[in-house]
Coordinates of C-alpha atoms in Angstrom, one line a residue:
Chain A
X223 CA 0.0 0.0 0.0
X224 CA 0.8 3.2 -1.4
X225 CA 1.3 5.9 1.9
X226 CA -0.8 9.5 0.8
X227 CA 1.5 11.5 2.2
X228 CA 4.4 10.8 -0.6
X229 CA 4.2 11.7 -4.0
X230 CA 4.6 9.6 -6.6
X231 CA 6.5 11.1 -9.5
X232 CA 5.1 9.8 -13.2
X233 CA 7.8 11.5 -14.9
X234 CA 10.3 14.5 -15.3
X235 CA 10.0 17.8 -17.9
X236 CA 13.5 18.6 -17.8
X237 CA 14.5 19.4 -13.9
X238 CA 10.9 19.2 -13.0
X239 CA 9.3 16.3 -11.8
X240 CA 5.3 15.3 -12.7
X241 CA 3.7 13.5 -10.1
X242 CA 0.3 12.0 -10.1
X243 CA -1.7 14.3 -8.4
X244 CA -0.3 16.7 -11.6
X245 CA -1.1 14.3 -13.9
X246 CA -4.8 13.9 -12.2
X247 CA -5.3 17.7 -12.2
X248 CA -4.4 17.8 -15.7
X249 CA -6.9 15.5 -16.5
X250 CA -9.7 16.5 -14.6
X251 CA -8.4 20.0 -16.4
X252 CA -8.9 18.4 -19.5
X253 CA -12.1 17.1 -18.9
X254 CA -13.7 20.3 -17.2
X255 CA -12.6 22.7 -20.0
X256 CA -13.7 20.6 -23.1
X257 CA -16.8 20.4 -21.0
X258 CA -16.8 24.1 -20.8
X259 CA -16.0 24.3 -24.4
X260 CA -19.2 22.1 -25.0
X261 CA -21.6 23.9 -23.4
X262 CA -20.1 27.2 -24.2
X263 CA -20.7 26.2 -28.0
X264 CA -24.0 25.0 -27.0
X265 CA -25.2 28.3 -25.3
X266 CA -29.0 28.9 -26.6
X267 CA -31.7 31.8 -25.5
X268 CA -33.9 28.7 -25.0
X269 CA -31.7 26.0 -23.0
X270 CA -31.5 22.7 -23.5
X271 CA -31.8 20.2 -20.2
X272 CA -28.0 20.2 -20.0
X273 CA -27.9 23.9 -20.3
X274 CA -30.0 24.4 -17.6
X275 CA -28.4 22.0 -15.1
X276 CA -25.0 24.2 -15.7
X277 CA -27.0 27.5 -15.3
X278 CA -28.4 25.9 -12.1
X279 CA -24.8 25.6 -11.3
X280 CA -24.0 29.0 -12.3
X281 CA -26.9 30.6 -10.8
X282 CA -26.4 28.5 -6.9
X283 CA -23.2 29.6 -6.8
X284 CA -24.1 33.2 -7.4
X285 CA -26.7 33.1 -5.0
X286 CA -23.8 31.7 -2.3
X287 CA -21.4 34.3 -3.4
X288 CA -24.7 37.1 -2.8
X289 CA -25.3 35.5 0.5
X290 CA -22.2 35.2 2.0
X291 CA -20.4 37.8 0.3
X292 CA -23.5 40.5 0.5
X293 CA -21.3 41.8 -3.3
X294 CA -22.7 41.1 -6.8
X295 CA -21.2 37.7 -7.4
X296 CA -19.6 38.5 -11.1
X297 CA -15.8 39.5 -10.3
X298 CA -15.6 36.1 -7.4
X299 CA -17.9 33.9 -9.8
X300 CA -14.7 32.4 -12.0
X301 CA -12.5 31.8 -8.9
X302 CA -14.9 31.3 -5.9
X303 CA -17.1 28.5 -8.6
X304 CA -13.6 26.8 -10.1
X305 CA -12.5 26.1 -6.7
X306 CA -15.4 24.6 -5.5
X307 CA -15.6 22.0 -8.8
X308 CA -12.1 21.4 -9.5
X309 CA -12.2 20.6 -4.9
X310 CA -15.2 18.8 -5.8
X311 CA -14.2 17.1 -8.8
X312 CA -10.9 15.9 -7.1
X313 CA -12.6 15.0 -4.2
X314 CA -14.7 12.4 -6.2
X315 CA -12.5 11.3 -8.5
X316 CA -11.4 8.3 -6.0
X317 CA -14.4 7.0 -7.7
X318 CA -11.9 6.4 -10.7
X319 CA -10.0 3.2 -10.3
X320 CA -6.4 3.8 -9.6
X321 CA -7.2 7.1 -9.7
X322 CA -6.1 9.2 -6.4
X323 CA -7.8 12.8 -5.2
X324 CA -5.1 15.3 -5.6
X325 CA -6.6 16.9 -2.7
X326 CA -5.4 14.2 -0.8
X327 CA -1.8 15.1 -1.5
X328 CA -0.4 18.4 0.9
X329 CA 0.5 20.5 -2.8
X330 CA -2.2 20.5 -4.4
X331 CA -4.2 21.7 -0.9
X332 CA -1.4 23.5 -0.2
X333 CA -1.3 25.3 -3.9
X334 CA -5.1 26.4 -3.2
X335 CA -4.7 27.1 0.1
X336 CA -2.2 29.8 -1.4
X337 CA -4.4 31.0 -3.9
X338 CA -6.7 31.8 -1.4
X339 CA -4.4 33.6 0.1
X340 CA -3.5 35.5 -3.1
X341 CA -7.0 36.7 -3.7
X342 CA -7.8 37.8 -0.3
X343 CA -5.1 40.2 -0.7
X344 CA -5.7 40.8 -4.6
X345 CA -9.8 41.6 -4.2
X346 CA -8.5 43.6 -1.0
X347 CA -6.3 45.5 -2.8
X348 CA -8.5 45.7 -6.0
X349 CA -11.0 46.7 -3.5
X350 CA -10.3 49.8 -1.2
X351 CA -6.8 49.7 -2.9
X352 CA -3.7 49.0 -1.0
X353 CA -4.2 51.5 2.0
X354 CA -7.5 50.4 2.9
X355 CA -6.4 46.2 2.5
X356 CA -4.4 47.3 5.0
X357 CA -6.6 49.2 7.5
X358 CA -8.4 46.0 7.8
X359 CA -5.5 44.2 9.5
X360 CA -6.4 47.5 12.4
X361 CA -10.1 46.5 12.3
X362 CA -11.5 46.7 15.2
X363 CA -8.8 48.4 16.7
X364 CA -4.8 48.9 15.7
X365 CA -3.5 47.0 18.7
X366 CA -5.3 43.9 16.6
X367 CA -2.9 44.4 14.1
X368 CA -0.6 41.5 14.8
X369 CA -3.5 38.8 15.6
X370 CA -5.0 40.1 12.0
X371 CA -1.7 39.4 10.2
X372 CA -1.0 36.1 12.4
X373 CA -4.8 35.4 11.7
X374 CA -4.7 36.1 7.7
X375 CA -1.8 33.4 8.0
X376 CA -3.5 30.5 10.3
X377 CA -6.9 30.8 8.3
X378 CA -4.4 30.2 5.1
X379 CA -3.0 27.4 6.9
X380 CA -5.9 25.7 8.5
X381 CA -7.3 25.6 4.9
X382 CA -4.8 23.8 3.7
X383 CA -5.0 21.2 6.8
X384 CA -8.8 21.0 7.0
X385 CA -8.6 19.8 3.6
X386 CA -5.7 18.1 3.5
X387 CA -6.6 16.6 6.5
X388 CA -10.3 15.2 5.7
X389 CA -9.3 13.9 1.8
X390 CA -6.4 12.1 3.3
X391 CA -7.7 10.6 6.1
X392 CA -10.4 9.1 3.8
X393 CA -7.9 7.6 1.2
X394 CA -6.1 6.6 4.3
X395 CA -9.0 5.0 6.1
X396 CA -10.4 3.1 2.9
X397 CA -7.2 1.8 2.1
X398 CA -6.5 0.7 5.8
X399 CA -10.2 -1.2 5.4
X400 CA -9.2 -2.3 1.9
X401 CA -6.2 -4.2 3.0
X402 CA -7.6 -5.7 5.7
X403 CA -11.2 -6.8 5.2
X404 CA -11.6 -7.2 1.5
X405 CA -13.4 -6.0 -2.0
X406 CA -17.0 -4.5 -0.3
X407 CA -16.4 -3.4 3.0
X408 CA -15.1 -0.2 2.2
X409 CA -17.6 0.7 0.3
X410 CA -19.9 2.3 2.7
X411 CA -16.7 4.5 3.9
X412 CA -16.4 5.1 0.3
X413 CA -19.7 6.3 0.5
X414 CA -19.1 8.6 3.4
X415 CA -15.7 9.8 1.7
X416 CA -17.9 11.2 -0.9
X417 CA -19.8 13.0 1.5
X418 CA -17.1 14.0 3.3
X419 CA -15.3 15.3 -0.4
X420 CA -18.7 17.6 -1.5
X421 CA -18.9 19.0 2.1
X422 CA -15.1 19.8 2.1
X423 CA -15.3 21.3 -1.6
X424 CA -18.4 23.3 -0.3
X425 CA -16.3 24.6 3.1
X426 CA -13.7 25.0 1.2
X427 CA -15.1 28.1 -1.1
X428 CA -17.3 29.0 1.5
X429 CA -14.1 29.7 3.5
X430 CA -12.4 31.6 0.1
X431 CA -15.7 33.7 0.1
X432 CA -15.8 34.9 3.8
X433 CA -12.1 35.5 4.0
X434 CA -12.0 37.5 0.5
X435 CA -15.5 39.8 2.2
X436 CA -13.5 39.9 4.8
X437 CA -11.1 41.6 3.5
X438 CA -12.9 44.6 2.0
X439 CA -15.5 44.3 3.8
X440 CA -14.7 47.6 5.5
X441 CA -14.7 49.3 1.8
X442 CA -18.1 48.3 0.4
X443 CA -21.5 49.3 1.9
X444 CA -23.1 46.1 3.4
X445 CA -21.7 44.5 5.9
X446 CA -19.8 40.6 5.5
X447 CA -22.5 38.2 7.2
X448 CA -22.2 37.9 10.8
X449 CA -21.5 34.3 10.5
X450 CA -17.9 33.5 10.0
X451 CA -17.9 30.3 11.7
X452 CA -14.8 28.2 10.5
X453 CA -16.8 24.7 10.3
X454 CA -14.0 22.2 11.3
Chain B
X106 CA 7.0 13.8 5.1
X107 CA 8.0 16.8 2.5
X108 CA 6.2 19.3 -0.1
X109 CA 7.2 18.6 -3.3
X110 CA 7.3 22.3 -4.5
X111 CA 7.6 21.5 -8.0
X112 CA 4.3 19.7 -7.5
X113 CA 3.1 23.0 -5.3
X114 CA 3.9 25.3 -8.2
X115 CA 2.4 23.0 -10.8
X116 CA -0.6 22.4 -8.9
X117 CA -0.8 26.4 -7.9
X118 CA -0.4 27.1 -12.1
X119 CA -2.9 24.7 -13.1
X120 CA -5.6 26.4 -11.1
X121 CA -5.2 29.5 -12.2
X122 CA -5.1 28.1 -15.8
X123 CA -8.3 26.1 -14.5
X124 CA -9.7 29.4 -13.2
X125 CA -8.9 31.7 -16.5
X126 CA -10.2 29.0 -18.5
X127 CA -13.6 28.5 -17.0
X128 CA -14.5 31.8 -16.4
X129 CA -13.7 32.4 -20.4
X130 CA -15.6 29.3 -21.5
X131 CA -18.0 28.6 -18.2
X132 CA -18.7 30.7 -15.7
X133 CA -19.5 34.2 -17.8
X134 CA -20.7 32.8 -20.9
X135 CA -23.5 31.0 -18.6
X136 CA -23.6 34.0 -16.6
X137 CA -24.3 36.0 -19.5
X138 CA -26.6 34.0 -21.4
X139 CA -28.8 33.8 -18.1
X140 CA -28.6 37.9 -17.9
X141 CA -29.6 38.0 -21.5
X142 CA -32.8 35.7 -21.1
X143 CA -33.7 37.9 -18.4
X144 CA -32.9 41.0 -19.9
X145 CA -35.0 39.4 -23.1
X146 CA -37.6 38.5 -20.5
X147 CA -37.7 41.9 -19.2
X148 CA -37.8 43.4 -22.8
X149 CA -40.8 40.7 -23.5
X150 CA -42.8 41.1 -20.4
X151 CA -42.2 45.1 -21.1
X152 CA -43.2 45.2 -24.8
X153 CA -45.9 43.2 -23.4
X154 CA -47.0 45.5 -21.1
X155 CA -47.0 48.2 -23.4
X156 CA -49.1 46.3 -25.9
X157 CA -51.4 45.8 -22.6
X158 CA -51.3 49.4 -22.5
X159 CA -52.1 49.8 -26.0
X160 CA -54.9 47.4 -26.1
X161 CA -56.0 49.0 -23.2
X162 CA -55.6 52.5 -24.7
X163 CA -57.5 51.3 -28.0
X164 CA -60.3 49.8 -25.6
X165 CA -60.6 53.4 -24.1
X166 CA -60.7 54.8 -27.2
X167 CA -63.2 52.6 -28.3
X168 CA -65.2 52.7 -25.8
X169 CA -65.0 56.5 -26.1
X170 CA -65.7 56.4 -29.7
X171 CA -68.9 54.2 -28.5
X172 CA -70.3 56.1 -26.4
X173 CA -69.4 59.4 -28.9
X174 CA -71.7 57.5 -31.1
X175 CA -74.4 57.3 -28.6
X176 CA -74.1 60.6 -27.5
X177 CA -74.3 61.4 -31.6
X178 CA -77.3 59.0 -32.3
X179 CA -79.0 60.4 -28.9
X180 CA -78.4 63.8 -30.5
X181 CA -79.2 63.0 -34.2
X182 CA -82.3 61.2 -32.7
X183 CA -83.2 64.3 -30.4
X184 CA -82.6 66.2 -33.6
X185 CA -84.8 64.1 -35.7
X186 CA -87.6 63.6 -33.7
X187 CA -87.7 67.5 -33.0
X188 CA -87.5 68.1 -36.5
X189 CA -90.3 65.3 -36.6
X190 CA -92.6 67.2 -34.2
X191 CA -92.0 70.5 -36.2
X192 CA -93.1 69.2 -39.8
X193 CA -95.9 67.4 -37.8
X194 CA -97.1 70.1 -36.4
X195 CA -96.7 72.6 -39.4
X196 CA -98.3 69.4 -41.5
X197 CA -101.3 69.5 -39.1
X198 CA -101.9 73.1 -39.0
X199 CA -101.5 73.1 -42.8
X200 CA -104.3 70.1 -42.9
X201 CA -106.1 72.3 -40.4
X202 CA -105.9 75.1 -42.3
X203 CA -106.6 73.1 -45.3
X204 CA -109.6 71.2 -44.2
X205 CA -110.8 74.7 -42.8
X206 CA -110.6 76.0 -46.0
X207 CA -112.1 73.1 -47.8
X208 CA -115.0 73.2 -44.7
X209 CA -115.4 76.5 -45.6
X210 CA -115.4 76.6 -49.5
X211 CA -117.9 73.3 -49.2
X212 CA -120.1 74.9 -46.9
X213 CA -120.2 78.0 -49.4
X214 CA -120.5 75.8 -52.1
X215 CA -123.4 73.3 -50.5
X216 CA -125.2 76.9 -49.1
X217 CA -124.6 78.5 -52.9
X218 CA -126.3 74.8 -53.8
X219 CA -128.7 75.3 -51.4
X220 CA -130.1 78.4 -52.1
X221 CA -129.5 78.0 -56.1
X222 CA -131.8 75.1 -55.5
X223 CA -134.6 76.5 -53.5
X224 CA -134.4 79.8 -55.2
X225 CA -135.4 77.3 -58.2
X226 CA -138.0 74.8 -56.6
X227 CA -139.5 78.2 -55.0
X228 CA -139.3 79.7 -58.7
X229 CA -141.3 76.1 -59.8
X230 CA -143.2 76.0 -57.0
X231 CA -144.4 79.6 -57.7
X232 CA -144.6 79.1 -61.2
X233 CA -146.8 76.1 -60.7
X234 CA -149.1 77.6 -58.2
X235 CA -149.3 80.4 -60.6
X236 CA -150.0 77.9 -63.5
X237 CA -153.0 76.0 -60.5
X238 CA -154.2 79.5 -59.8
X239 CA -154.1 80.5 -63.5
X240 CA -156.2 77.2 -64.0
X241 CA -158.6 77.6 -61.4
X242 CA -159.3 81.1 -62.2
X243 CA -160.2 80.3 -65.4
X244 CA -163.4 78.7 -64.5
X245 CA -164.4 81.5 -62.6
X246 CA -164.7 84.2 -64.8
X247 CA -168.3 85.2 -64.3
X248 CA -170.1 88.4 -63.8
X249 CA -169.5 88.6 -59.8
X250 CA -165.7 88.4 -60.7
X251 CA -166.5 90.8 -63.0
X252 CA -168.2 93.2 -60.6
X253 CA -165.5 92.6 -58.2
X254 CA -162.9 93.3 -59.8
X255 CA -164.3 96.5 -61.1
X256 CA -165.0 97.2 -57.6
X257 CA -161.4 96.7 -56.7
X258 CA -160.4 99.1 -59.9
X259 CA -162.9 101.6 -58.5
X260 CA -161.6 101.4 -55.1
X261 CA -157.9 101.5 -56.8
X262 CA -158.7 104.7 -58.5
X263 CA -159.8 106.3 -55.4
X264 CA -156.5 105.3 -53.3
X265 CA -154.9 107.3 -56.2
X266 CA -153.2 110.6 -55.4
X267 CA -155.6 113.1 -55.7
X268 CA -152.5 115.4 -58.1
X269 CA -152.1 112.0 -60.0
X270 CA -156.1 111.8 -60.3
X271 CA -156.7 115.2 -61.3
X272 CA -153.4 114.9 -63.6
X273 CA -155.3 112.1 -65.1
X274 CA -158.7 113.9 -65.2
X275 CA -157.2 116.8 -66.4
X276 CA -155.3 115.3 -69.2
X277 CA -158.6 114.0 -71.3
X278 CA -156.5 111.6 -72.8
X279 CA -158.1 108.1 -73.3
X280 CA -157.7 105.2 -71.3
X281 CA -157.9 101.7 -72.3
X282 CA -159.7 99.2 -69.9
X283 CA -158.7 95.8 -71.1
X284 CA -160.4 92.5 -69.2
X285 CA -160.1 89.1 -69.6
X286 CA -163.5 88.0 -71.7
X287 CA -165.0 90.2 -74.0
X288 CA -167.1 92.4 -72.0
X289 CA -171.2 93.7 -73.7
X290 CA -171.3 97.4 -74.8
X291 CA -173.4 97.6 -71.9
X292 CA -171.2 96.8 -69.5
X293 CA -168.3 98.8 -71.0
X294 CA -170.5 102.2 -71.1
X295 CA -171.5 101.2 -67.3
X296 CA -167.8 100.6 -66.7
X297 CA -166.8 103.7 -68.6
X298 CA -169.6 105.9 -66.7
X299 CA -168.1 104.5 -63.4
X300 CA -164.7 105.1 -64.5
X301 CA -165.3 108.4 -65.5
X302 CA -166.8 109.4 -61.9
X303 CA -164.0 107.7 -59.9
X304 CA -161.9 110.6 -61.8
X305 CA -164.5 112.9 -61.3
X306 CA -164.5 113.5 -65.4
X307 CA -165.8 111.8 -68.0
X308 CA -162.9 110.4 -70.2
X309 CA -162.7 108.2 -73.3
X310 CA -162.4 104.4 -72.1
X311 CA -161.8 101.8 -74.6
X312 CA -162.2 98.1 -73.8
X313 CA -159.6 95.7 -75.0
X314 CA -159.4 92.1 -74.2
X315 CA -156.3 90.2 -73.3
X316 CA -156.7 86.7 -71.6
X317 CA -153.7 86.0 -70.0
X318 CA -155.3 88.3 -67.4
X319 CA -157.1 85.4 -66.5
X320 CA -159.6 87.7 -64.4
X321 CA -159.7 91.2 -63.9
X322 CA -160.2 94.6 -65.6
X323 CA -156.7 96.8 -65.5
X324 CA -157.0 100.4 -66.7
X325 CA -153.9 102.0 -68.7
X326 CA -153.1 105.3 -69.9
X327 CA -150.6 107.3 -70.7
X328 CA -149.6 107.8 -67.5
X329 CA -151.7 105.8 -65.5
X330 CA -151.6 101.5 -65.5
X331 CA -153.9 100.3 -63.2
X332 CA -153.2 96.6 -62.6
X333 CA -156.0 95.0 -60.9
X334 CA -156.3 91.4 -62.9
X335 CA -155.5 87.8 -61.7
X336 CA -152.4 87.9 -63.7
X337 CA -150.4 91.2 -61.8
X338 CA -151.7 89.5 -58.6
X339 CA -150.2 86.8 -59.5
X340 CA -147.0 88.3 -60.6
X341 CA -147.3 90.0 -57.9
X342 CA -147.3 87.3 -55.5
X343 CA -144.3 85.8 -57.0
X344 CA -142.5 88.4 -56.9
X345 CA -142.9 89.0 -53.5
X346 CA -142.1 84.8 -52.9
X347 CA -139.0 85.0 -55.0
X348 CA -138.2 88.2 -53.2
X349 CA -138.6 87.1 -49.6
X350 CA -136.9 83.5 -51.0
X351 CA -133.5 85.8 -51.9
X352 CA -133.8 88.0 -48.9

């Protein structure tokens, strides 16, 4: 048995090396923008069933981003949206044989953990512009400053471990069962792994959402919702 | 346990690839698409309304063109029957006048008629109670009609004017007495004797005879007719009928 927590490299581009988890992503990559390609192609005044099952996608997330966010959704749609699928999509793809969740590899978590991070200071910035991304490290009051920064770091972090964390202790778990009890036991942990992988996807851009309000939240007109709970 | 950062970066490169790529070919063409249907949806349910306007604007009109038309018909109706009334009445006093007219010029007419015809059955009826008298009297001439009707001359002669009776006297001219039948030479000397003293003169009588007197002796002269016969009584008479009739 194959441990999660090491990477297995496929192959090398020059220095570089191309593990799995790469290898998945680029796949799921593949498969996500030639079915974006589709539909985009297939966009109609009058949708088709398949068209409206995306726009139901399209429009839910919107309505998350409006709730949670209190903005119009159209500048976090692309970002806030592709992290919840692509979590999503990795999350599930254990359903593939032989196929591993690239969220259950530190990188990968790690990578979107950081791009979390990225955007909380880019639509902060973009926002109230550098000044006021900054005033909201002295929100409520300047001797906060430090927790802020410290805090803007741990919530960076404890995205990457929450994930991290609840992806690979599933592939951990089922392979542990897998070993020892045989072909259909697993499967209702499988079962609960998928669960667990669409709740995680959803916390996960839930998170992205209230820590991006957060961070201009002190330079648009309505208030980021009151409930900033950190689901564990 | 290490982080492969290669992996890190890769990973970190392919979602924002991921990201770039689905919001070009995903997440704004769906997001548009949806805006446009309800932006068409909008445009639809507003040209909509408008036409509901419109429609309901046209209905107002119509209904204002309706009742236009009623008001009109009420007028032209109102006008109509008032016009109606007038030619009625100016047709009715025109009859009235008319039949008033015609009542009139019948009644003239039937009275003209009227007394046209009685003025002719009194003229007949006169005429033919002349014509019975004239009949009857002819059967009675006798010697008392005679003596009667020289009585009645007599008497006649003595109602005279005295001027015209002395005129007479004085003119000597001759008088003709003229009686129905022939009368003797004895009666016409007694007849001239009397004569001659009702004047108080004796005058030349001669006796003529002329029967459509029926009865009677009448003197004439030449200033002087004395009509005392059936036949002036008679005329007489009917004149005095027809006159009365056309009084």
């Amino acid at each position: 048995m194959k441990s999660p927590l090491s990477s297995i490299i496929v192959f090398h581009v020059g220095p570089a090396p191309i593990s799995e988890s790469v290898v998945t992503t680029w796949a799921i990559m593949l498969v996500l923008v030639i079915g974006s390609v589709a539909v985009f192609r297939h966009l109609s005044l009058v949708p088709s069933r398949t068209q409206v099952f995306f726009e139901l996608i399209v429009e839910t997330v919107d309505s998350q981003i409006r709730d949670t966010m209190r903005l119009e959704p159209g500048p976090y749609r692309a970002f806030i949206g592709t992290l919840f699928i692509f979590i999503f999509i990795c999350n599930w793809s254990s359903l593939v044989p032989s196929v591993e969740p690239p969220t259950a590899h530190l990188e990968t978590d790690a990578a979107l953990a950081f791009l979390v991070f990225l955007a909380v200071i880019w639509f902060g910035v973009r926002a109230g512009g550098l000044g006021g991304y900054l005033r909201t490290f002295a929100s409520p009051n300047p001797i906060m400053i430090p927790l802020n920064f410290v805090e803007s770091l741990t919530r960076t972090f404890s995205l990457l471990v929450r994930l991290f964390g609840n992806v690979m202790s599933g592939v951990f778990v089922i392979g542990i069962v897998l070993s020892l009890a045989g072909l259909l036991v697993p499967i209702p942990l499988m079962a609960l792994d998928l669960l667990t992988g669409a709740v995680q996807a959803y916390i996960f851009a839930v998170l992205a959402m209230v820590f991006i309000a957060g961070s201009i939240g002190e330079t648009v007109p309505t208030p980021v919702p009151s409930s900033e709970r950190t689901p564990s | 346990m290490t982080i492969d950062w290669w992996t890190l970066g890769f990973q970190a490169v392919n979602v924002l690839i991921l990201i770039w790529l689905l919001g070009r070919f995903f997440w704004r063409p769906v997001a548009a698409m949806i805006a446009q249907r309800h932006a068409t949806a909008q445009a639809i349910l507003a040209e909509a309304e408008a036409k509901r306007a419109e429609a309901a604007a046209a209905l107002d009109g119509i209904a204002r063109t309706r009742a236009g038309f009623a008001e009109e018909r009420e007028a032209i109706l109102a006008a109509a029957q008032e016009t109606a009334e007038q030619v009625r009445a100016a047709r009715l006093q025109e009859a009235a006048e008319e039949a008033a007219a015609l009542e009139a010029t019948a009644k003239a007419s039937i009275a003209r008629d009227k007394a046209a015809t009685e003025k002719i059955w009194t003229e007949r009826a006169s005429h033919l109670a002349v014509d019975i008298a004239q009949r009857l009297a002819s059967r009675l001439d006798g010697a008392a009609v005679r003596t009667a009707f020289l009585e009645w001359l007599l008497k006649e002669i003595h109602d005279l004017p005295d001027a015209a009776r002395q005129a007479v006297a004085a003119s000597g001219a001759t008088l003709e007495a003229i009686s129905a039948t022939l009368l003797e030479p004895e009666e016409q000397q007694h007849y001239a004797r009397l004569v001659g003293q009702a004047f108080g003169t004796n005058l030349p009588v001669t006796f003529k005879v002329d029967p459509d007197l029926i009865a009677g002796l009448e003197l004439h002269g030449p200033h002087l007719v004395i009509a005392n016969s059936w036949r002036a009584d008679l005329s007489r008479i009917l004149a005095d009928i027809t006159h009365d009739d056309q009084s």
